[in-house]
Short mmCIF file of C-alpha atoms and ligand atoms in Angstrom, two decimals:
data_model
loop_
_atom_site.label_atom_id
_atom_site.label_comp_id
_atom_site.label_asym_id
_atom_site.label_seq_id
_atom_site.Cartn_x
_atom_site.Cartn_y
_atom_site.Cartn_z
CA UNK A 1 -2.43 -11.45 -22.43
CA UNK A 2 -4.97 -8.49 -21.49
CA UNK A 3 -6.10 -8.49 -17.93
CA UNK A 4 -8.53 -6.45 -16.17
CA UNK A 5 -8.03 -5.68 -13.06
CA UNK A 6 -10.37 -4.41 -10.04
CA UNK A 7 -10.10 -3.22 -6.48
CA UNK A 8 -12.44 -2.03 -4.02
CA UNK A 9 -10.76 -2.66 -0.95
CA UNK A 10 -10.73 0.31 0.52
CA UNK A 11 -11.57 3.88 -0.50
CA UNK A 12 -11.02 4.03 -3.82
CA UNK A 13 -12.73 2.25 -6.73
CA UNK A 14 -10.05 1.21 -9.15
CA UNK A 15 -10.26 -0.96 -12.49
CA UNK A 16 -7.07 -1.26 -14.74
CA UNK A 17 -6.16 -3.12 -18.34
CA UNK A 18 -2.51 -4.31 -18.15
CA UNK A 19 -0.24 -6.40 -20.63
CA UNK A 20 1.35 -9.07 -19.55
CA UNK A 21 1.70 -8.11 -15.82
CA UNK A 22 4.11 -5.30 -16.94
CA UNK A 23 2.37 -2.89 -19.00
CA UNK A 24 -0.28 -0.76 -18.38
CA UNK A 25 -2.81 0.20 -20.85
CA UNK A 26 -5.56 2.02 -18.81
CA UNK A 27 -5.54 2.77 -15.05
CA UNK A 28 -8.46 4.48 -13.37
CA UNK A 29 -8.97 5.08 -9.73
CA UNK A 30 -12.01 6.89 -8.40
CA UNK A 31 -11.09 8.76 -5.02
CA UNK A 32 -13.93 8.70 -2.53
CA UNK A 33 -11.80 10.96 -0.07
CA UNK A 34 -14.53 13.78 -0.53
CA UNK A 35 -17.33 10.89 0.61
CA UNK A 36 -15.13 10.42 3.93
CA UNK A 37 -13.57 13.15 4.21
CA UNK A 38 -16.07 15.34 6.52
CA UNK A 39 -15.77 11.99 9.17
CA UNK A 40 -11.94 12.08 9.04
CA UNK A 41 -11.84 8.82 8.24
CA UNK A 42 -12.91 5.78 5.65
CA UNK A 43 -16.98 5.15 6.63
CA UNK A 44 -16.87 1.27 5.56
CA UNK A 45 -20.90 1.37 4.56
CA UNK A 46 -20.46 4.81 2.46
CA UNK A 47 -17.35 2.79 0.93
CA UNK A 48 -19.36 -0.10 -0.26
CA UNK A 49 -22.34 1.74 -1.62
CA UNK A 50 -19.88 4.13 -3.70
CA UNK A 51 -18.19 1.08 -5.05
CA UNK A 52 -21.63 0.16 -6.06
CA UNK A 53 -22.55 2.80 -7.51
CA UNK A 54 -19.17 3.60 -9.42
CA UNK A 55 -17.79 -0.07 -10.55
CA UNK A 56 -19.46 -0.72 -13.64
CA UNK A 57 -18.59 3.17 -14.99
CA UNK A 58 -15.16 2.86 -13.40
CA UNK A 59 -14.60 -0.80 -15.44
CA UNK A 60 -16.51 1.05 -18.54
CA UNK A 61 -14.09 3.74 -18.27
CA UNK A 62 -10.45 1.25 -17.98
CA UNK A 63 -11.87 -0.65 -21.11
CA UNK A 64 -12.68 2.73 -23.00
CA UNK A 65 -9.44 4.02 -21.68
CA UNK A 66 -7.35 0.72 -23.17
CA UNK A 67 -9.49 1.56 -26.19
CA UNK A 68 -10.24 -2.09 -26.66
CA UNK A 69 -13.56 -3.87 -26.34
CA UNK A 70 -14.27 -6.47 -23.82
CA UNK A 71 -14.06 -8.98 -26.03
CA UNK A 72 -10.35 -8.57 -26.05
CA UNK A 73 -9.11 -9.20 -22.50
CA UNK A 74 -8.07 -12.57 -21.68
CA UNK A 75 -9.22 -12.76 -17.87
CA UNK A 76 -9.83 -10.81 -14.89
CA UNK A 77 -7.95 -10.44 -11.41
CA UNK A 78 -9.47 -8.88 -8.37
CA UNK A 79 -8.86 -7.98 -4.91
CA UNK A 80 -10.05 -10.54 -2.75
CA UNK A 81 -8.56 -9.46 0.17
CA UNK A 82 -7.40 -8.15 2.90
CA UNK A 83 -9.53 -4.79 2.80
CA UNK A 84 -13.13 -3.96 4.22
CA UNK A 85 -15.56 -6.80 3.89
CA UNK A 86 -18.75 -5.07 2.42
CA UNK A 87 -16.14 -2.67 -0.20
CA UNK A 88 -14.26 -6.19 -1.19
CA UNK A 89 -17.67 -7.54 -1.79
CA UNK A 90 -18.48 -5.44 -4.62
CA UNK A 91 -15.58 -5.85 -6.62
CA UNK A 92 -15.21 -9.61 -6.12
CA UNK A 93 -18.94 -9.77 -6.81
CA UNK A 94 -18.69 -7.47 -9.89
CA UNK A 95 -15.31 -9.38 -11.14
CA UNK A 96 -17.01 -12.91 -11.02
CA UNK A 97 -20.48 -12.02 -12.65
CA UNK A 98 -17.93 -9.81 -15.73
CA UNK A 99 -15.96 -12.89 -16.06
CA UNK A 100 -19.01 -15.37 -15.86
CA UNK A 101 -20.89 -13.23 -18.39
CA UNK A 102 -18.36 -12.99 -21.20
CA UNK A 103 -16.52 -16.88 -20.34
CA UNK A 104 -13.35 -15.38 -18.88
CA UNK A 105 -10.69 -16.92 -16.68
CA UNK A 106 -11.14 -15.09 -13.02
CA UNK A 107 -8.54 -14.84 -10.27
CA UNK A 108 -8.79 -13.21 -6.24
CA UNK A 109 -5.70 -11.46 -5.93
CA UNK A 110 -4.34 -10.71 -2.27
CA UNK A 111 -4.29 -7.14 -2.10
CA UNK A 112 -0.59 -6.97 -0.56
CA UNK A 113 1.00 -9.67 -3.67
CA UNK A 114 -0.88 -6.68 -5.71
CA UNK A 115 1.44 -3.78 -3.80
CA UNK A 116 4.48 -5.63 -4.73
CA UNK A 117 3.60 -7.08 -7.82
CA UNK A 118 2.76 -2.60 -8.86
CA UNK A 119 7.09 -2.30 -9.28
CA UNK A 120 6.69 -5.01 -11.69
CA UNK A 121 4.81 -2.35 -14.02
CA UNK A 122 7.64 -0.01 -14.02
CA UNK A 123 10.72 0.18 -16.57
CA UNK A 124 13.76 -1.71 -15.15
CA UNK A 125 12.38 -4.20 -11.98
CA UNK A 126 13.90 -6.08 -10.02
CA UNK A 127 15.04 -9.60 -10.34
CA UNK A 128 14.69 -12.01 -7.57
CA UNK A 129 15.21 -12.26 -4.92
CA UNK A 130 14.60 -8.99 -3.20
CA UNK A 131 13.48 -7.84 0.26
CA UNK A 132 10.18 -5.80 0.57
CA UNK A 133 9.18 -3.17 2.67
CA UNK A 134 5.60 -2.87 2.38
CA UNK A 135 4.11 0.60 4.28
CA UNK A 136 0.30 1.11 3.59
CA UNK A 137 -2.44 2.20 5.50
CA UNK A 138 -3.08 -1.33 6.57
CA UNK A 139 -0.09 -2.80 6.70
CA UNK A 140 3.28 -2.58 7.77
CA UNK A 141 5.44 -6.04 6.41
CA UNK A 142 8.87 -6.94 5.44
CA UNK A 143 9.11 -9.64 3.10
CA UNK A 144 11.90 -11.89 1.61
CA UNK A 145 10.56 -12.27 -1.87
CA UNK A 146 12.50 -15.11 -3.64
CA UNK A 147 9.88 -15.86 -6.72
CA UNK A 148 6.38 -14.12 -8.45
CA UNK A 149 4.56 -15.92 -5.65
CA UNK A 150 7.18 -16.28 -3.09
CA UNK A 151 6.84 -14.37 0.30
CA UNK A 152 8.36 -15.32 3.16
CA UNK A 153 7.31 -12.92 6.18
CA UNK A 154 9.85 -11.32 7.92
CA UNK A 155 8.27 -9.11 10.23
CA UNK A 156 5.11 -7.33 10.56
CA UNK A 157 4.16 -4.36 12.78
CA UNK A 158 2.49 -5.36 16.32
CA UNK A 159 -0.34 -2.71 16.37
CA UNK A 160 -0.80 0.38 13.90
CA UNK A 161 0.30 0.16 10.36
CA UNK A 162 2.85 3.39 9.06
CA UNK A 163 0.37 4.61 7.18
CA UNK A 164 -2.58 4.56 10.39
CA UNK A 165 -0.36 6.25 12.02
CA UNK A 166 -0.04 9.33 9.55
CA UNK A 167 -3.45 9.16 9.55
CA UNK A 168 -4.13 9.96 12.85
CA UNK A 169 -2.06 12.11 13.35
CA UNK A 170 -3.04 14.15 11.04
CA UNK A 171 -6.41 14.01 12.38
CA UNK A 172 -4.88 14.59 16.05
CA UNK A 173 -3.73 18.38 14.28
CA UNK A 174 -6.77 18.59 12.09
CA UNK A 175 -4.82 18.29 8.99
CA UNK A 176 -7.54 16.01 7.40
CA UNK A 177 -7.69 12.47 5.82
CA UNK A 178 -6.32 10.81 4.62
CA UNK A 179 -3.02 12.40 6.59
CA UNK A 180 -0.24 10.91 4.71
CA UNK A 181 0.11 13.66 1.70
CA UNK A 182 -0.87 16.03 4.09
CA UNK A 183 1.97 15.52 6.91
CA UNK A 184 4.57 14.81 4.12
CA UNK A 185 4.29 18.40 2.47
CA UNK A 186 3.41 20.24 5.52
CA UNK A 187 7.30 18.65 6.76
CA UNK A 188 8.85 19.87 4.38
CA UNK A 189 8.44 23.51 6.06
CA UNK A 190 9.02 22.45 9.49
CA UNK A 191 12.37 21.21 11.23
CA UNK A 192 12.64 17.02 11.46
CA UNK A 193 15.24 17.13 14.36
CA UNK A 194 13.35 19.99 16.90
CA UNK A 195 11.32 17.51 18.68
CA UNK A 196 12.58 13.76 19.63
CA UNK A 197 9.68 11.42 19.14
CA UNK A 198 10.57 7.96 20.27
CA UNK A 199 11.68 4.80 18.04
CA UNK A 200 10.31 1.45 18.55
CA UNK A 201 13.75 -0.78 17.12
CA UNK A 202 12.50 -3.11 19.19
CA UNK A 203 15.86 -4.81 18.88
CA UNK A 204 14.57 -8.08 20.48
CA UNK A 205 12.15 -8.27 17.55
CA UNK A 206 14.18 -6.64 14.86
CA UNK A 207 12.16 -7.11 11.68
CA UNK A 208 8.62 -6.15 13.45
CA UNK A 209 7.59 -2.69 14.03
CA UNK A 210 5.22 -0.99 16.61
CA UNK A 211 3.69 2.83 15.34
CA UNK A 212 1.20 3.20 18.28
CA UNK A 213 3.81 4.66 20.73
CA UNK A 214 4.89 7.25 18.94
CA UNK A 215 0.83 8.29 17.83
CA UNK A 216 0.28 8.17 22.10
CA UNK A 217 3.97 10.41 22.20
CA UNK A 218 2.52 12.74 19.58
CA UNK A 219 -1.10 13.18 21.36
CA UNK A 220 0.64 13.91 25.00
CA UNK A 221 2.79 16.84 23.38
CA UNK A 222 0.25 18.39 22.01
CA UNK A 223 -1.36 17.99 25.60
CA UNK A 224 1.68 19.40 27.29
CA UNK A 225 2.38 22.22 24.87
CA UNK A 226 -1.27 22.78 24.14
CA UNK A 227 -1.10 26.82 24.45
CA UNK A 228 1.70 26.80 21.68
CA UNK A 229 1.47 24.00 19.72
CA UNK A 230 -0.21 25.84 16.51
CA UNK A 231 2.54 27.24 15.06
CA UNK A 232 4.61 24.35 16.04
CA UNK A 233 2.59 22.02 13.37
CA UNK A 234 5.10 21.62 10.40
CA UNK A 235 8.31 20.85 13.62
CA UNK A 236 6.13 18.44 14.62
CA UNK A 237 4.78 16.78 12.06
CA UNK A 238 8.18 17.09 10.51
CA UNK A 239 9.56 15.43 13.60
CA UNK A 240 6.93 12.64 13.59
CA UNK A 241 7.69 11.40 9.86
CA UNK A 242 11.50 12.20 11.17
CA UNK A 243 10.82 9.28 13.24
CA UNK A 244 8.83 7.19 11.35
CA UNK A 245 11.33 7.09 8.77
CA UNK A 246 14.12 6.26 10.73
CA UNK A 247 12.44 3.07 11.89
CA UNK A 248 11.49 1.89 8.45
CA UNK A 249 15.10 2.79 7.09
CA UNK A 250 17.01 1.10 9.61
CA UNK A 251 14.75 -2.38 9.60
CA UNK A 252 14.71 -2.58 6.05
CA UNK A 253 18.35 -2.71 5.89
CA UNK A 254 19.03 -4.66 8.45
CA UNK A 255 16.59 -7.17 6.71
CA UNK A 256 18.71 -7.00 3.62
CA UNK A 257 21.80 -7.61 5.57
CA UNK A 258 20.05 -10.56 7.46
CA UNK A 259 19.66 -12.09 4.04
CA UNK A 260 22.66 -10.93 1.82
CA UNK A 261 20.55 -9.36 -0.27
CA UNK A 262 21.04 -6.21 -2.27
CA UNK A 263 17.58 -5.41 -3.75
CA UNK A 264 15.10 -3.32 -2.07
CA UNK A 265 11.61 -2.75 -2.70
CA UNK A 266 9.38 0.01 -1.42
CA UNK A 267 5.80 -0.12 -1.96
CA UNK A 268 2.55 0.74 -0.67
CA UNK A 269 0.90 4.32 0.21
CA UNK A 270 3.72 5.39 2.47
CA UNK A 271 6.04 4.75 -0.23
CA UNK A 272 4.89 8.08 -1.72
CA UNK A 273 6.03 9.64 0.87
CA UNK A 274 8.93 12.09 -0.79
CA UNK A 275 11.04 12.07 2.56
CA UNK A 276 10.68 8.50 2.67
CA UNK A 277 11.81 7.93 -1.01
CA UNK A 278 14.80 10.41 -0.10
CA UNK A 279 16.08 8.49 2.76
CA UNK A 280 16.01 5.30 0.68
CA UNK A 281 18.11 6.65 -2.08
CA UNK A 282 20.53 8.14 0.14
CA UNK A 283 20.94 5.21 2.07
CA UNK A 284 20.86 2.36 -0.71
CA UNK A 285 23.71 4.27 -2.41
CA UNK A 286 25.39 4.35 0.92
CA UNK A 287 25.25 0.78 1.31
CA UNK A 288 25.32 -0.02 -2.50
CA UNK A 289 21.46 -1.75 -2.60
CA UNK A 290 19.65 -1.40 -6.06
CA UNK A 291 16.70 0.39 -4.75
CA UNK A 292 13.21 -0.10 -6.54
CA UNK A 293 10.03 2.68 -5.50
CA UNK A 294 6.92 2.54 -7.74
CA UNK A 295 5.75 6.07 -9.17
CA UNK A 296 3.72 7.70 -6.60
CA UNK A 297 0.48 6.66 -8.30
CA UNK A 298 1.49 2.82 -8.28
CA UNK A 299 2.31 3.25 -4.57
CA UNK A 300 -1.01 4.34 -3.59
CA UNK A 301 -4.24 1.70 -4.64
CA UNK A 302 -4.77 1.16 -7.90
CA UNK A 303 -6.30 -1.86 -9.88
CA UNK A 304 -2.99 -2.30 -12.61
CA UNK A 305 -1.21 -3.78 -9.55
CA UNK A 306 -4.16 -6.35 -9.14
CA UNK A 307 -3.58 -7.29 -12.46
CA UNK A 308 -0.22 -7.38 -12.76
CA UNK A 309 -0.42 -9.73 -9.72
CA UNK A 310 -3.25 -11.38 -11.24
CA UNK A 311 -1.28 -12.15 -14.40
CA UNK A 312 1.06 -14.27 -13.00
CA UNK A 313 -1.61 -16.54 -10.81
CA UNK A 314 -3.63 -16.91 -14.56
CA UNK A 315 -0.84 -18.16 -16.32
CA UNK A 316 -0.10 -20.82 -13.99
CA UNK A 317 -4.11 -22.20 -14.37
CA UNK A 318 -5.32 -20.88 -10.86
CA UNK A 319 -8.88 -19.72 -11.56
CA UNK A 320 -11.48 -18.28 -9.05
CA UNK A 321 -14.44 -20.32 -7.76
CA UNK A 322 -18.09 -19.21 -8.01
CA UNK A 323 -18.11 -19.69 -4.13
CA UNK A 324 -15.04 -17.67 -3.26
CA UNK A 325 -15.53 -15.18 -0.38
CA UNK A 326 -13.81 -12.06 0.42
CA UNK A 327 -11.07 -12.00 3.21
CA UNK A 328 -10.82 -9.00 5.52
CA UNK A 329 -7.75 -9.94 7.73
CA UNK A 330 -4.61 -12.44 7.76
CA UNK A 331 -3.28 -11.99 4.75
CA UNK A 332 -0.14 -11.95 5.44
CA UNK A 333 -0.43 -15.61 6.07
CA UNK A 334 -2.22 -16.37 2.89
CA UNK A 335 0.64 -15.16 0.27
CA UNK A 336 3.62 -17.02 2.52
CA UNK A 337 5.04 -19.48 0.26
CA UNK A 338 8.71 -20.53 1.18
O1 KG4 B 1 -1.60 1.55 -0.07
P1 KG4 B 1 -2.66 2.51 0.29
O2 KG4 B 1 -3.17 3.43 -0.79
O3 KG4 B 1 -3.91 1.81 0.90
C1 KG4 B 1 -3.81 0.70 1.74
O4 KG4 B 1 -3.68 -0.43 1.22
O5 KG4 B 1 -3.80 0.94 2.97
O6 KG4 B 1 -2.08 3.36 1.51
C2 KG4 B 1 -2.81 4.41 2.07
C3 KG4 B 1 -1.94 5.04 3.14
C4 KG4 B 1 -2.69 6.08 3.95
O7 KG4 B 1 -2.46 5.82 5.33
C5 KG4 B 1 -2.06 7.38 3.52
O8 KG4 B 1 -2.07 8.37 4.53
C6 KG4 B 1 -0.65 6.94 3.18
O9 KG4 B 1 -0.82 5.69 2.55
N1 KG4 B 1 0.03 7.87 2.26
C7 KG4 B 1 1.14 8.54 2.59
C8 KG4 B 1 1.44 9.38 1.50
N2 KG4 B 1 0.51 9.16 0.52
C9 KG4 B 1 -0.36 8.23 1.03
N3 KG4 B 1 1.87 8.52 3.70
C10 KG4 B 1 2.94 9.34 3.77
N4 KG4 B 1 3.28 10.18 2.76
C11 KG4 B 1 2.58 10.23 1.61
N5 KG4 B 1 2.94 11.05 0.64
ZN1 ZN B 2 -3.29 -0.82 -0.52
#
C-alpha cells in the first residue's frame, strides 16, 4: 500500500511516499529556517504562506522522487495536528482537495503518533510494548506504548518543551535558530561539568518534566558573568545540554522500570541530539534496555513519519471527513488510547 504523506506543521514543508508504514520511497522536506531565521524564531504567517507557496512542488517532487505517478498511491495521511493553525491549514487543505481529486482514502494524522510511528521506518523496530520519550520542539512526553495506536501518557513537561528550551537559549547567546544543532556541536568543544545548571526531577511528579528553570538559570549567569561570558559559550552551553540530558535520561528509565519494560524509544528533534543519543546507549547497555533512535533525519519533521502513522489508521477503515479542522494544542489527549 503506497501512502503519501504531508506535513506543514511547523517550519518545514514535508511530503513523503512510504510502503507499508515501513519503507520509504521518497522523503522531501523543504527547510524554511532561512525565511525565519533573521527573527530568531518560526514567524507563524511567513510559515503558512511558504507552505503555500511550496506544497504542490514539494508533493510534485515526493511523487517524482518515488518515481511513480499519482495514480499509484493508495491514500494519503496528513498532519492534522498539533502544530501552528494557519501552517496545518495548508497541508490538511492541500491533502483533502489531492485525495478528493484523484478518489483516494484520506487520513489526519496527530503529529506526535507520526514522531513515534518515524522508528517504525527503520531496519529492526521495536515490538510492543515499549516506553517513549518524545523530545521536540513542542513537546516533551513519555508514553507507554502497548499497540500501533496505543498511548498511554505518562508524563508531560509543565511549561517549555526540551527542544524550546535549546532554542532559546541559543537565542539568549546569539547562536541562531533553530538552537538545537547549534548548542549540540558547539558542546562538544566546551566542558559539560564546569557550570551546575539545576535539574527539575521533580520527584513528586516523576514522569513530568519542567525546562523553564533552567532557561531563567541560564539567562541570570549570563547576567552575573556578563563581562566574561563570551568565551565561556561552548562550558555553558555544554553545561546546559549537560543538564538537560540528565533529566531526560534519568525519567525515561525510571519510566521503564515503573513498567517492567525493556524497550526504549527516542524520537523527536532532540533525539538528534548526538550527546543525547550517547547517553542513551551508554545507559540502556548499562541497564540492559533494547534502545531504538530514528536516523537523525527521521528525528527531526518529516512527512514519511505521517505516513507511516497514517498507514496504520487506513488499514483499519478510518478515513478523513470533508469537514475536519486542524488542531493546534492537546494532543496529547487525542492519541491516549489505553
Ligand atoms: O521534532 P521537531 O523537528 O519539530 C517539532 O515537532 O517541534 O523538533 C524541533 C526541535 C527544535 O527545538 C530543535 O532545536 C531541536 O528539535 N533539535 C535539536 C537538535 N536538532 C534539532 N536539539 C538538540 N540537538 C540537536 N541536534
Ligand atoms: Zn515534530
Amino acid at each position: 500500500m503506497l501512502i503519501l504523506g504531508i506535513d506543514t506543521s511547523c517550519d518545514e514543508t514535508a511530503a513523503a511516499v512510504v510502503r507499508d508504514g515501513t519503507e520509504i520511497i521518497s522523503n522531501v522536506v523543504a527547510s524554511q529556517i532561512k525565511v525565519h531565521h533573521p527573527y530568531g524564531g518560526v514567524v507563524p504567517e511567513l510559515a503558512s504562506r511558504k507552505h503555500i507557496e511550496w506544497i504542490q512542488p514539494v508533493v510534485c517532487d515526493a511523487i517524482d522522487k518515488a518515481e511513480i505517478d499519482s495514480s499509484m498511491l493508495d491514500g494519503v495521511a496528513v498532519t492534522s495536528g498539533p502544530g501552528l493553525i494557519g501552517a496545518l491549514l495548508v497541508g490538511l487543505n492541500f491533502a483533502r482537495a489531492f485525495a478528493y481529486g484523484l478518489s483516494l482514502p484520506w487520513v489526519g494524522v496527530n503529529h506526535l503518533e507520526g514522531h513515534i510511528a518515524a522508528i517504525f521506518l527503520e531496519e529492526d523496530p521495536p515490538g510492543f510494548p515499549f516506553v517513549a520519550l518524545l523530545v521536540s520542539g513542542g513537546h516533551t512526553i513519555l508514553y507507554y506504548v502497548t499497540g500501533t495506536a496505543a498511548f498511554e501518557l505518562m508524563g508531560q513537561t509543565r511549561d517549555d518543551a526540551a527542544g524550546e528550551a535549546f532554542d532559546k537559549v541559543s537565542k539568549m547567546l546569539g547562536l541562531g535558530y533553530p538552537g538545537g544543532k547549534a548548542i549540540d556541536q558547539l558542546s562538544q568543544k566546551g566542558d559539560p561539568i564546569k557550570i551546575d545548571f539545576p535539574r527539575a526531577y521533580m520527584n513528586n511528579y516523576r514522569f513530568d518534566f519542567s525546562f523553564s528553570g533552567i532557561k531563567t538559570s541560564v539567562a541570570r549567569y549570563l547576567q552575573t558573568h556578563s563581562a566574561s561570558f563570551e568565551a565561556e559559550i561552548p562550558d555553558i552551553v555544554a553545561g546546559f545540554q549537560e543538564a538537560v540530558i540528565d533529566v531526560l535520561v534519568r525519567k525515561a528509565f525510571e519510566a521503564l522500570q515503573e513498567k517492567g519494560c525493556n524497550r526504549l524509544v527516542v524520537v523527536g528533534g532532540v533525539a538528534a541530539n548526538s550527546a543525547l543519543r550517547k547517553r542513551m546507549e551508554a545507559e540502556a547497555a548499562r541497564f540492559g534496555v533494547t534502545l531504538y533512535i530514528p536516523s537523525p533525519e527521521l528525528c527531526t519533521d518529516n512527512a514519511a513519519m505521517i505516513a507511516a502513522a497514517g498507514y496504520h489508521h487506513l488499514v483499519k477503515g478510518e478515513r478523513g471527513a470533508l469537514d475536519m479542522d486542524a488542531f493546534s494544542k492537546g494532543a496529547a489527549r487525542k492519541i491516549v488510547k489505553v
